[in-house]
Coordinates of C-alpha atoms in Angstrom, one line a residue:
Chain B
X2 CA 0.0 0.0 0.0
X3 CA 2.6 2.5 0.8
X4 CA 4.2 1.3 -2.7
X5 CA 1.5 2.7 -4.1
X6 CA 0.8 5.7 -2.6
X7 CA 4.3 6.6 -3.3
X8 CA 3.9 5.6 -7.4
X9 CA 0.5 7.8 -6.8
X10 CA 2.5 10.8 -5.5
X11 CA 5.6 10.1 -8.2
X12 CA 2.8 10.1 -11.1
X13 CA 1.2 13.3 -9.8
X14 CA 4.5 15.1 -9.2
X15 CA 5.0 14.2 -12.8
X16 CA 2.0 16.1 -14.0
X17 CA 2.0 18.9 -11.9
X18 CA 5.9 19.6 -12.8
X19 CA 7.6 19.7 -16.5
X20 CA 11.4 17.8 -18.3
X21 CA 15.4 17.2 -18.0
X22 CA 18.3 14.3 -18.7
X23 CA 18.6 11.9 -15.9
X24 CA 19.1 13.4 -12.8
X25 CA 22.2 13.3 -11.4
X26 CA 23.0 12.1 -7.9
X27 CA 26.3 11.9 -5.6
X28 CA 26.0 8.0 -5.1
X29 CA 29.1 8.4 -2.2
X30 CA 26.1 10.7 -0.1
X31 CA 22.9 9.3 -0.4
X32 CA 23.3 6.6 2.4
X33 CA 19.9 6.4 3.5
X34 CA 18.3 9.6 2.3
X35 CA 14.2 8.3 0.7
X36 CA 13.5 11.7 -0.4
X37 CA 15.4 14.3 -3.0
X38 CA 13.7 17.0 -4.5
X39 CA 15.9 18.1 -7.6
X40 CA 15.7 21.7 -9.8
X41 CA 17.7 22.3 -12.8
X42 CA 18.1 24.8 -15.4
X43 CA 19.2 23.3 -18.7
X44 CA 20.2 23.8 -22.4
X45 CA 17.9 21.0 -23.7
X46 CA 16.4 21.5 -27.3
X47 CA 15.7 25.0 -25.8
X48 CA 16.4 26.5 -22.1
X49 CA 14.9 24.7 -20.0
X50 CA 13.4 24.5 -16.5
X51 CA 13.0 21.3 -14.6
X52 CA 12.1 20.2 -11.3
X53 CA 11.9 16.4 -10.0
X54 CA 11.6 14.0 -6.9
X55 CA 13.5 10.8 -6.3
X56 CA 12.1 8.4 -4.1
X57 CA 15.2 5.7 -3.0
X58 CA 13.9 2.1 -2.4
X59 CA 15.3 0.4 0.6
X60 CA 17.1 -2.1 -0.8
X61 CA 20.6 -3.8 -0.9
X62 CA 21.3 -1.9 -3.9
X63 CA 20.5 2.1 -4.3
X64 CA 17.5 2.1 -6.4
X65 CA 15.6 6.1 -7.2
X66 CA 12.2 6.3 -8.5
X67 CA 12.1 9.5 -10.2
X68 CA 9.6 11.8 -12.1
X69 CA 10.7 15.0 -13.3
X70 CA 9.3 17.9 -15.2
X71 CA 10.4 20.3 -17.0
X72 CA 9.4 23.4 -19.6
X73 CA 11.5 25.8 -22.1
X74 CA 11.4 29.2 -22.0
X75 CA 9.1 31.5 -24.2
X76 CA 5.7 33.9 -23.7
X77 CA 3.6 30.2 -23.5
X78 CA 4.3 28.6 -20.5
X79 CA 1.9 25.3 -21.2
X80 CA 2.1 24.5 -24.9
X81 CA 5.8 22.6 -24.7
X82 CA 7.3 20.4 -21.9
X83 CA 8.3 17.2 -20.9
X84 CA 7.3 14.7 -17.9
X85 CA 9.5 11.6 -17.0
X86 CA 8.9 8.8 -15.1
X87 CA 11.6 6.2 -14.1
X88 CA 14.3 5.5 -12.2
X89 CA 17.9 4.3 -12.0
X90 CA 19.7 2.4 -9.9
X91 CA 23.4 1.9 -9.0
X92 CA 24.5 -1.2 -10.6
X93 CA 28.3 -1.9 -9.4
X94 CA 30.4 -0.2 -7.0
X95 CA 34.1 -0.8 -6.8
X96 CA 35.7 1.9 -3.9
X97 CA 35.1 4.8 -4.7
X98 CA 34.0 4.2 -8.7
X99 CA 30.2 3.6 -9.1
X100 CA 28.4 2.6 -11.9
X101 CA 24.9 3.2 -12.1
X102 CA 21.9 3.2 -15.5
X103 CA 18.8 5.0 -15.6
X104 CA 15.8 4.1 -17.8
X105 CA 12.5 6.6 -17.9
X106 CA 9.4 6.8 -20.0
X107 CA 8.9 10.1 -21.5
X108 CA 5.7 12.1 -22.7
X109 CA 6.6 15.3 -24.3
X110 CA 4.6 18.0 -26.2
X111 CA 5.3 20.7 -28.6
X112 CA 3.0 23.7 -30.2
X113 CA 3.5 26.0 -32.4
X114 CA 0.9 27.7 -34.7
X115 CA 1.5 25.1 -37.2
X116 CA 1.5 22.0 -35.2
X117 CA 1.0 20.0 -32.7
X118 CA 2.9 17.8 -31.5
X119 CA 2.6 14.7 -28.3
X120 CA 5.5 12.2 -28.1
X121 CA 5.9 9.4 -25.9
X122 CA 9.3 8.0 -25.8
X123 CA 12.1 6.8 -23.5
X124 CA 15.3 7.5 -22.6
X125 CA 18.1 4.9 -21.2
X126 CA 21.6 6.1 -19.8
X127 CA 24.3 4.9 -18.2
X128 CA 26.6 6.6 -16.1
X129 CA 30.5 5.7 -14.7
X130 CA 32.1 8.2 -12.3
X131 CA 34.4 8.8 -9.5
X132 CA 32.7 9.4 -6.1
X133 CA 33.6 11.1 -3.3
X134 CA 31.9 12.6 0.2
X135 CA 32.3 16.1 -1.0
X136 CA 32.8 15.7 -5.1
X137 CA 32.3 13.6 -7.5
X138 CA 32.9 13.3 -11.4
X139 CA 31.2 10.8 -14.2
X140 CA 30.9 10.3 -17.9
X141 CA 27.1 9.6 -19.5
X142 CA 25.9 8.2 -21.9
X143 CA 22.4 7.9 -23.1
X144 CA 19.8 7.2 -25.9
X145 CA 16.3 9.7 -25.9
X146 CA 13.9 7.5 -28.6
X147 CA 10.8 9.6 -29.8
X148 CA 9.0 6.2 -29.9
X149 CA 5.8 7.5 -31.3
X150 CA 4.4 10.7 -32.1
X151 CA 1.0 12.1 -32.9
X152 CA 0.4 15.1 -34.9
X153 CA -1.9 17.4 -35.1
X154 CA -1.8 20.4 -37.8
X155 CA -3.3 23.8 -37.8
X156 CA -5.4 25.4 -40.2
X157 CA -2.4 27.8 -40.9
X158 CA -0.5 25.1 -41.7
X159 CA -3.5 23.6 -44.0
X160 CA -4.0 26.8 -45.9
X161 CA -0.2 28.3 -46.5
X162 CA 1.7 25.3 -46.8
X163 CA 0.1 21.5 -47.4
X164 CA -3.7 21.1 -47.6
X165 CA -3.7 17.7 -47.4
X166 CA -1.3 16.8 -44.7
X167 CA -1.9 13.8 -42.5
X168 CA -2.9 13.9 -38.8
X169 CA -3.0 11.5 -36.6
X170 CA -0.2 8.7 -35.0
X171 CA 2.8 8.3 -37.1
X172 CA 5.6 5.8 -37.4
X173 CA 7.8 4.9 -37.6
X174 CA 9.8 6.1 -34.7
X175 CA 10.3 9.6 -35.7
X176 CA 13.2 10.4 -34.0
X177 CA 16.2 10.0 -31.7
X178 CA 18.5 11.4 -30.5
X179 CA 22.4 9.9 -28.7
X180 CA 24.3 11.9 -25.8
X181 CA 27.3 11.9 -24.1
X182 CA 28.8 14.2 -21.8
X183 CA 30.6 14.9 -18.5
X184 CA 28.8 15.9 -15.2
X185 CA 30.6 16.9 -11.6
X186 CA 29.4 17.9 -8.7
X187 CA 29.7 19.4 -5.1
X188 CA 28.0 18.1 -2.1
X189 CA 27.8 20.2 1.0
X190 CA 25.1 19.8 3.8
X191 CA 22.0 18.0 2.0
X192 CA 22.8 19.7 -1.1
X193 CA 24.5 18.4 -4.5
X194 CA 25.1 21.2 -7.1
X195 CA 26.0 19.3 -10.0
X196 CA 26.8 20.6 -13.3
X197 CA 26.3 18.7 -16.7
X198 CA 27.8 19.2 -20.1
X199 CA 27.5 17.2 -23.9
X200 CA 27.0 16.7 -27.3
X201 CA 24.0 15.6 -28.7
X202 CA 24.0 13.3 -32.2
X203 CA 21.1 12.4 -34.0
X204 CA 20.6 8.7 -34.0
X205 CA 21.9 8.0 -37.1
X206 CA 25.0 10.1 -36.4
X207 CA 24.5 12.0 -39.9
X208 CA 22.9 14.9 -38.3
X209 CA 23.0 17.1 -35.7
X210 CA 20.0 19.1 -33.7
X211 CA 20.5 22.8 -34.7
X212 CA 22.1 23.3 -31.4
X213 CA 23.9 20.1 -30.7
X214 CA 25.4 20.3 -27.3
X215 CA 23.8 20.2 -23.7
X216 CA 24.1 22.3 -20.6
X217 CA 22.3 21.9 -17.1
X218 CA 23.4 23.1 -13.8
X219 CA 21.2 21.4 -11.1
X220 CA 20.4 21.1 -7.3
X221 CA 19.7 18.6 -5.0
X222 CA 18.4 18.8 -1.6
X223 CA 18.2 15.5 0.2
X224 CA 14.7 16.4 2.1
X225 CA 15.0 13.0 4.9
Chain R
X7 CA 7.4 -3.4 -4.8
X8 CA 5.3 -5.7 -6.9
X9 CA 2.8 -2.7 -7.5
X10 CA 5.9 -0.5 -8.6
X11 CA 6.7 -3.5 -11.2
X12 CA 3.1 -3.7 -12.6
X13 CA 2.6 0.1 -13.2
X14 CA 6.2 0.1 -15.1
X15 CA 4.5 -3.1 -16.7
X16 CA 1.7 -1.3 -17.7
X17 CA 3.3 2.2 -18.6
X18 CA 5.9 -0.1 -21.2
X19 CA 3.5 -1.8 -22.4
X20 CA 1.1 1.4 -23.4
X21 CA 4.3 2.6 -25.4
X22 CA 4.8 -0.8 -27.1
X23 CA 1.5 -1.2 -28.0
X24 CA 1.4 2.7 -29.3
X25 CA 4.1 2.2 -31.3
X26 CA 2.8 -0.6 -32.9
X27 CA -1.3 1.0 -34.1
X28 CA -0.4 3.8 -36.1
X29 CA -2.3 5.2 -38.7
X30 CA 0.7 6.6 -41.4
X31 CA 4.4 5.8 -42.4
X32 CA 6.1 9.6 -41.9
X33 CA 8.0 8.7 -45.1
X34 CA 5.6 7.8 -47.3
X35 CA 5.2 10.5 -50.0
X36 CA 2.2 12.9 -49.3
X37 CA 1.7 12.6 -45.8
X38 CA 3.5 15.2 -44.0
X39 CA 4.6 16.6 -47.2
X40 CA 3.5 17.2 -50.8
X41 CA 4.9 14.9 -53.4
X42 CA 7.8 15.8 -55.8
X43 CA 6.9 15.8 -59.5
X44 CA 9.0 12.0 -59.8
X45 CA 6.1 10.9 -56.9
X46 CA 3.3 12.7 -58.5
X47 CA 2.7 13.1 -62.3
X48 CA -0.2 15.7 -62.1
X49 CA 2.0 18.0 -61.2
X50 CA 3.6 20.3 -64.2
X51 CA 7.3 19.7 -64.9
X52 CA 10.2 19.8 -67.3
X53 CA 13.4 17.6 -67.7
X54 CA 16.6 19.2 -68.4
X55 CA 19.9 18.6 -67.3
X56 CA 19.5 15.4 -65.5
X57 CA 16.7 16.0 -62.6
X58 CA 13.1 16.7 -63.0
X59 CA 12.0 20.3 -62.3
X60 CA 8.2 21.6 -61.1
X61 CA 7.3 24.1 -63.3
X62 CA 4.9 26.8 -64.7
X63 CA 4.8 29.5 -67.3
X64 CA 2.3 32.0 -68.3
X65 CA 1.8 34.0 -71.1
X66 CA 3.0 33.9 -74.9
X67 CA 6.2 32.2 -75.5
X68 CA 7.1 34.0 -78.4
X69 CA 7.0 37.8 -76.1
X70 CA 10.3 38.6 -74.0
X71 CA 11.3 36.2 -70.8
X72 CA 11.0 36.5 -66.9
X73 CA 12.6 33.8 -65.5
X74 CA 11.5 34.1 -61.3
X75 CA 13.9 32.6 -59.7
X76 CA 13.1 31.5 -55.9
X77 CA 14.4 32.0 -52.2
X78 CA 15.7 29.7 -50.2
X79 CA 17.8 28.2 -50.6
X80 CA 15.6 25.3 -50.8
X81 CA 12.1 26.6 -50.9
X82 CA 9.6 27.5 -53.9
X83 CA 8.1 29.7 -56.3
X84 CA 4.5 29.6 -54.6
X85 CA 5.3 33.0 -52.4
X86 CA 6.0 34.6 -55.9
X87 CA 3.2 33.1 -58.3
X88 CA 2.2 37.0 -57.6
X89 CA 4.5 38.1 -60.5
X90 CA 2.9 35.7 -63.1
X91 CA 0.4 39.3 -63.9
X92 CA 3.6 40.2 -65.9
X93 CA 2.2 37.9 -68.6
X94 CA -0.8 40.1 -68.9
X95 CA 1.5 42.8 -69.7
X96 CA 3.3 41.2 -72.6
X97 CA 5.8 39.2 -70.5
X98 CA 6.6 34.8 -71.1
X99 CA 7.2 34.7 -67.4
X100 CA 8.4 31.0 -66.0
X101 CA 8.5 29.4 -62.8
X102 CA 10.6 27.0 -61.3
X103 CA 11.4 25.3 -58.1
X104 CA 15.0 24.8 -58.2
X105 CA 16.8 21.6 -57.9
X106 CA 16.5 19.9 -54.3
X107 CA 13.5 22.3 -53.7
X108 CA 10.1 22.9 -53.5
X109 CA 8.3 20.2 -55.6
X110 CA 11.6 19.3 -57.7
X111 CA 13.6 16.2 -57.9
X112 CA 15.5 15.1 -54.7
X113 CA 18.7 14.0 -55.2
X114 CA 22.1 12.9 -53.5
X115 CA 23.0 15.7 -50.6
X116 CA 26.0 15.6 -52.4
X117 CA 25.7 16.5 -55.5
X118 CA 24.0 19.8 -55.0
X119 CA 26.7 22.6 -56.2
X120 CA 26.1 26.3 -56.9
X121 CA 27.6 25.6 -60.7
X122 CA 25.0 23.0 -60.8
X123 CA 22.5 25.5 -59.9
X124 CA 23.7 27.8 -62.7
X125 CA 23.6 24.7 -65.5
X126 CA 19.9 24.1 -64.5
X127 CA 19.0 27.9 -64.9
X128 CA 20.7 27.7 -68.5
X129 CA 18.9 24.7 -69.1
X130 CA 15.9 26.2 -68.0
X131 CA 16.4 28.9 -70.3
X132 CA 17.1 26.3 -73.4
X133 CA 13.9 24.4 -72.7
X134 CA 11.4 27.8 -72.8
X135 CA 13.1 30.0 -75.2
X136 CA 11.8 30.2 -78.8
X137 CA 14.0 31.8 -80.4
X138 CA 17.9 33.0 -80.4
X139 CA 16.4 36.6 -80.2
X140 CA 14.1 36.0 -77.2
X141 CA 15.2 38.6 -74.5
X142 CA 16.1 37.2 -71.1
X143 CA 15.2 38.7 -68.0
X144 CA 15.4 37.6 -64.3
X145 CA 13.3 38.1 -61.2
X146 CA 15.1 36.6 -58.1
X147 CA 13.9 37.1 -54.7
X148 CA 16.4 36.7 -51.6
X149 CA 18.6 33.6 -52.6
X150 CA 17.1 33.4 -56.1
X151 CA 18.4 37.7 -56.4
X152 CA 21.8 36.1 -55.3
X153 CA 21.8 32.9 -58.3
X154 CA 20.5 36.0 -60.5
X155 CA 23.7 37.7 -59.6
X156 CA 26.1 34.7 -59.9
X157 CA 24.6 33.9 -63.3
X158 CA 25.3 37.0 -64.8
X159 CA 28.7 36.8 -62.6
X160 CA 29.5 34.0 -64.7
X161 CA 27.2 34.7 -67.9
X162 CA 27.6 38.5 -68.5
X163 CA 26.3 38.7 -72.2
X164 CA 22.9 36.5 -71.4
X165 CA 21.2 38.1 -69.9
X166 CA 18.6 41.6 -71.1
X167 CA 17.6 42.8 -67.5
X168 CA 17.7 41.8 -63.6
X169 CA 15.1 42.8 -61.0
X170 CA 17.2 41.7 -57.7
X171 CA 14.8 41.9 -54.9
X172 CA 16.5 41.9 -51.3
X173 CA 19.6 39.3 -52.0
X174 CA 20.6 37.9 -49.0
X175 CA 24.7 38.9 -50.2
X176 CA 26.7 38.7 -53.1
X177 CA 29.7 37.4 -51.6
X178 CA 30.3 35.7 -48.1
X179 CA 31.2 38.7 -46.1
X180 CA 27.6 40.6 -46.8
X181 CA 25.6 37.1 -46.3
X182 CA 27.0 37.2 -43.1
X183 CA 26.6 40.4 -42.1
X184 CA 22.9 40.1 -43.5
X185 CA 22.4 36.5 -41.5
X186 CA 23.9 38.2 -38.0
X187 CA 21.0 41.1 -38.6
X188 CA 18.3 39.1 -39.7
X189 CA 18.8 36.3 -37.3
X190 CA 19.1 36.9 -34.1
X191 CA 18.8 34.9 -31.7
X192 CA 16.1 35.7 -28.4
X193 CA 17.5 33.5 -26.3
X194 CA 13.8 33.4 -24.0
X195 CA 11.3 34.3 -27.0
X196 CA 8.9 31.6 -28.1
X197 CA 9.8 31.9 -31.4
X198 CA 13.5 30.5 -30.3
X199 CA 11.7 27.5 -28.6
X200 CA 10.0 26.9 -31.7
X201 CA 12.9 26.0 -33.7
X202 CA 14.9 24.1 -31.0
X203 CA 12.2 22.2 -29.3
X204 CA 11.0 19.6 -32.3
X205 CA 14.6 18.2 -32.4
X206 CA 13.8 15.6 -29.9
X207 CA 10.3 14.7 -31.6
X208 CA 11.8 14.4 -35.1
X209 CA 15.0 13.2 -36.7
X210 CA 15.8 12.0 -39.9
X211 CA 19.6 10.7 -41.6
X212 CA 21.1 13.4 -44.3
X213 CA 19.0 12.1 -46.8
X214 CA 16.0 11.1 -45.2
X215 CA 14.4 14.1 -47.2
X216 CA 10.3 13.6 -46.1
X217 CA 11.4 14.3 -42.5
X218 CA 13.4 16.5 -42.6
X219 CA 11.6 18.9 -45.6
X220 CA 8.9 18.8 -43.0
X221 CA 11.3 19.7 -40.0
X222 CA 11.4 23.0 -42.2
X223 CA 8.3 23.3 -42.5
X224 CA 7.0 23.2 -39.0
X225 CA 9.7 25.6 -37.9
X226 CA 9.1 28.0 -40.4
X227 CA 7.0 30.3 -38.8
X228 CA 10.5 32.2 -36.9
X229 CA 9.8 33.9 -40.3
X230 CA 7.2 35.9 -39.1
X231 CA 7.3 35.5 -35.6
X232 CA 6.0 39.3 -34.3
X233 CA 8.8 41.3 -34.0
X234 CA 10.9 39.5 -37.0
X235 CA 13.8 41.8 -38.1
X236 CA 12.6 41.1 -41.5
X237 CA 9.0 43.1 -41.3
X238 CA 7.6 40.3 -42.6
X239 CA 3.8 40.7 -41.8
X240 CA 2.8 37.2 -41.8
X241 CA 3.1 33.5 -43.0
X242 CA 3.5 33.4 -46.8
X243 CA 2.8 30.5 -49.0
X244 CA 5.1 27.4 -49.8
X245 CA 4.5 24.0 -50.8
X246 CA 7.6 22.6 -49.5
X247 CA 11.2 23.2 -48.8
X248 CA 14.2 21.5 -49.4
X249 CA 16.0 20.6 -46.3
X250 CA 18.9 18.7 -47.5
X251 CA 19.7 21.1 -50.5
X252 CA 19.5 23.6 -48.2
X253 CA 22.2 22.1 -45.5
X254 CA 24.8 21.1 -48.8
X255 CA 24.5 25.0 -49.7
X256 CA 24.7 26.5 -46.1
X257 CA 27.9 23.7 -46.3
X258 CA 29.6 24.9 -49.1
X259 CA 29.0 28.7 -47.9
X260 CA 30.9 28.1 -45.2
X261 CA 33.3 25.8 -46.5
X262 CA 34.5 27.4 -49.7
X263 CA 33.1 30.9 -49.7
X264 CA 31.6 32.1 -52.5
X265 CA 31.7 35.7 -54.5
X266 CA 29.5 36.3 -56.8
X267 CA 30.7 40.0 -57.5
X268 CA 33.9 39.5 -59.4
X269 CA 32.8 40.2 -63.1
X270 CA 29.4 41.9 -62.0
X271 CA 31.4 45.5 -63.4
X272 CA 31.1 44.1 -66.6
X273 CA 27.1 43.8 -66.7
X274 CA 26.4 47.6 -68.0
X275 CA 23.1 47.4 -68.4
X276 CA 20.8 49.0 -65.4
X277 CA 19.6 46.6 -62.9
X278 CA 16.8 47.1 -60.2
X279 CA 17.3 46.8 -56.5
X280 CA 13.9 46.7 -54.5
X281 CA 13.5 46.4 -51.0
X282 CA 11.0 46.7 -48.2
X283 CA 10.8 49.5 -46.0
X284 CA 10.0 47.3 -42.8
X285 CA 13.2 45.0 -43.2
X286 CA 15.6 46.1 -40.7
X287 CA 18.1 43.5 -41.9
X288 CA 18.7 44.9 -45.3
X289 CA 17.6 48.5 -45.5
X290 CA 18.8 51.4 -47.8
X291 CA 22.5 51.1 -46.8
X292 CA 22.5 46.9 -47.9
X293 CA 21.1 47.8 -50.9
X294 CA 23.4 50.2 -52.0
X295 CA 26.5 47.9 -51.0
X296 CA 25.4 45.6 -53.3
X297 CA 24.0 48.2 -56.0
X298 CA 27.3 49.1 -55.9
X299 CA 29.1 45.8 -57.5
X300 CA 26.7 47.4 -60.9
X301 CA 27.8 50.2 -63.3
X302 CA 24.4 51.5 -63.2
X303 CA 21.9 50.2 -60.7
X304 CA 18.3 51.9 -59.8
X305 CA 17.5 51.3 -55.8
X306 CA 13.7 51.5 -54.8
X307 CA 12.2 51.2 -51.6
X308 CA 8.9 49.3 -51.4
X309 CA 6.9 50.9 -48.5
X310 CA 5.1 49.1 -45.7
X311 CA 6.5 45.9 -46.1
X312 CA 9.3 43.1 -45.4
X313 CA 11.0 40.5 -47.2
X314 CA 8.4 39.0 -48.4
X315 CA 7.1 41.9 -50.3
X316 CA 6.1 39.7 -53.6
X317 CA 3.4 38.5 -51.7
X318 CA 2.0 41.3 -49.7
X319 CA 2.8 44.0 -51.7
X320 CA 2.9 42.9 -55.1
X321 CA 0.8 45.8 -56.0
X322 CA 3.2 48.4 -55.2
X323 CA 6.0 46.4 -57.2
X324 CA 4.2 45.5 -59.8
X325 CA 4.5 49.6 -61.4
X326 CA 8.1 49.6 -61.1
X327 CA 8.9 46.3 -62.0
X328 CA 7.0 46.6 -65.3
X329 CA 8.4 50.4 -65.9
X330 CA 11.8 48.6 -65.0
X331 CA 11.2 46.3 -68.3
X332 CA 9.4 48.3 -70.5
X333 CA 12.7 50.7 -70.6
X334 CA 14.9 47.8 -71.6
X335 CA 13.0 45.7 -74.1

């Protein structure tokens, strides 16, 4: 019962918050911390705001339920965000080295006056880094899949530039997108500050996105 | 943990099950995108120099030539279909959507090269023309005013007249400095998001050219965004633009440079420079820079427009453009 009440409070903390990359944790610090609320501010497809929650599972091995949402910037705060739902866990630990992957199901939505656009996808990373009490230092790598998509297109878009355009759910898979980077961080008190950086290659590794790095400095505050 | 199993369960299976009831391939020709005139033979087209080519004419062959020549690079000739009244006044006026663009032949990323671009516009010139004495003129807006220049760069003695309406830069240098002004980047504006965000929705390989032609088209409103630097005063037509023609030539650009202004003191004859009086990117002072490259050049501002003046203001060109052709024929 209290599993559930806690996937209940992850799904609505989901909904009521908007998108990021995995969130990024000082395994070395956690010990027995259940509850981390995270914020971030990223370069992700946009500037981005985020906030999430990680719920850690008592268990043998450091597992964190997460949800996470986030929004970009611009005059229309609801049309575009993206809400995660996962977790990842710490899969190997040799001193202070700590290997951990993350896997999340994603449901993202873009609107402009030409389209609209809902996405659900998911996103798998893994993460190897060097962990200390007070810093720590890892290299990601991870996979966003836009799994399926469905569009819808406005009468804008009808009139100036395709009448007959298709609506509806498309495949298939109409996008993806690889990334690799670097994150460190700081841990003082309950807080991590932990800063992020990468490039991001389409999936087929014959394009880029029009701005194809990442950026996100984030905070965590272990609330109990 | 059982119950935290299940709802992962669940929530994979809802996206494996999505992905697997969908109602259209985004490939398949015509569904996020019009077909190209090899995909669809309604639509009207020519062969010449080794690709197939959407277009139009209008009017009587046998009277002198306006050959509009697009923006882009990569889109079409729908924004200009405006200029198509100069048949009424004794013009043969042609349309065409240029290699890689609009409702033309795809091809090979690779292959795309300004020359190339050049050889079709010769070729396009072969195919219409009726006779040796035909005179030649050419209408090109934005990136179709810069092939205009570079063919008669290359081609001094072809060509009767040239209406060159806001060319995005002769050479490299003034393409740049017309880029910094006319795309800047709001680094909070919703117009920003609007290009950045789809990335993660939408992706396609370099010649996955369905995709990403409609990647274009979906981002194409930063055009007119309110506020645009180019006074453009709202969406303007287009069937479909060419994404992967349009990454080869931003490529080459900024690979090998390009200067299309080194023989342009040997084209005597006066050319006309319009340009809208809302554009803050090009202005009086651009126009002159590049009025300057001509022995004799005549500048006119178009008032109360942008950019994309053909369209929305084809009324006030229209006078000028025909006075502009009447002296010359």
């Amino acid at each position: 019962m209290t599993n559930i009440k806690t996937c209940i409070f992850i799904v609505f903390l989901c909904f009521l918050m908007n998108q990021s990359f995995a969130q990024s944790v000082n395994w070395q610090t956690l010990k027995n911390n259940r509850h981390i609320a995270h914020i971030h501010t990223s370069w992700d497809h946009g500037l981005v705001y985020g906030l999430g929650y990680s719920y850690q599972l008592k268990l043998k091995t450091p597992i964190l339920l997460q949800a996470s949402y986030s929004l970009p910037s611009g005059n229309q705060l609801l049309d575009d965000f993206k809400v995660k739902l996962g977790g990842q866990v710490r899969f190997y630990k040799i001193n202070y080295f700590q290997f951990s992957a993350s896997l999340y199901a994603l449901y993202r939505r873009f609107q402009n006056p030409l389209v609209r656009l809902q996405n659900f996808g998911t996103e798998l990373s893994i993460v190897a880094g060097y962990y200390k009490s007070r810093w720590f230092i890892a290299g990601e790598f991870g996979f966003d899949k836009a799994v399926v998509t469905h569009f819808k297109h406005s009468d804008r878009f009808k009139t100036f530039i395709y009448t007959n355009v298709q609506d509806g759910w498309a495949e298939p898979a109409t996008g993806g997108n690889f990334y690799y980077g670097l994150q460190a961080g700081v841990s003082f008190y309950k807080s991590d500050l932990v800063l992020k950086a990468g490039l991001v290659s389409e999936q087929s590794f014959q394009q880029t996105p029009i701005i194809p790095y990442y950026l996100q400095l984030g905070y965590n505050l272990k609330i109990k | 943990m059982k119950n935290i199993m299940s709802l992962w369960l669940i929530t994979s299976m809802i996206l494996l099950l999505g992905s697997c009831n969908n109602e259209f391939e985004v490939n398949d020709p015509g569904k996020l995108v019009p077909k190209t005139v090899d995909q669809d033979a309604s639509l009207p087209s020519i062969f010449i120099n080794g690709t197939q080519l959407h277009s139009q004419t209008f009017g009587n062959p046998n009277n002198p030539m306006v050959v509009f020549l697009h923006g882009g690079p990569g889109s079409d000739y729908r924004n200009g279909l405006n200029v198509r009244q100069l048949a009424n006044d004794g013009y043969y006026v042609i349309f065409y959507d240029q290699r890689g663009s609009g409702l033309s032949q795809r091809h090979d990323r690779n292959t795309y090269t300004i020359q190339l671009m050049l050889d079709d516009l010769t070729a396009v010139i072969s195919h219409y023309r009726t006779s040796s004495s035909q005179q030649v003129f050419l209408f090109g807006h934005s990136w179709g005013a810069m092939i205009a220049a570079a063919y008669v760069n290359t081609y001094p003695d072809r060509i009767r007249g040239i209406i060159f309406a806001e060319p995005g830069g002769f050479n490299k240098k003034l393409l740049d400095e017309y880029g910094a002004a006319s795309r800047k980047i709001k680094l909070f504006a919703e117009s920003t998001n609007d290009i950045m965000y789809p990335d993660q929705f939408l992706s396609g390989g370099k010649d996955k050219h369905a995709i990403l032609d409609y990647k274009l088209a979906i981002i194409s409103g930063f055009a007119y965004a309110p506020g645009n630097n180019e006074g453009n005063e709202g969406p303007s037509p287009f069937w479909r633009n060419g994404a992967v023609m349009l990454d080869r030539l931003v490529e080459i650009a900024e690979t090998e440079g390009f200067d299309f202004t080194t023989n342009l003191h040997r084209y005597e004859t006066r050319v006309l420079f319009i340009y809208g009086e809302n554009n803050k990117s090009y202005g009086l002072s651009f126009a002159q820079k590049e009025a300057a490259f001509f022995p004799n050049a005549q500048i006119t501002q178009i008032d109360d427009t942008g950019h994309e003046m053909i369209h929305f203001k084809w009324n006030n060109i229209h006078p000028i453009v025909l006075t502009y052709l009447n002296s010359l024929r």
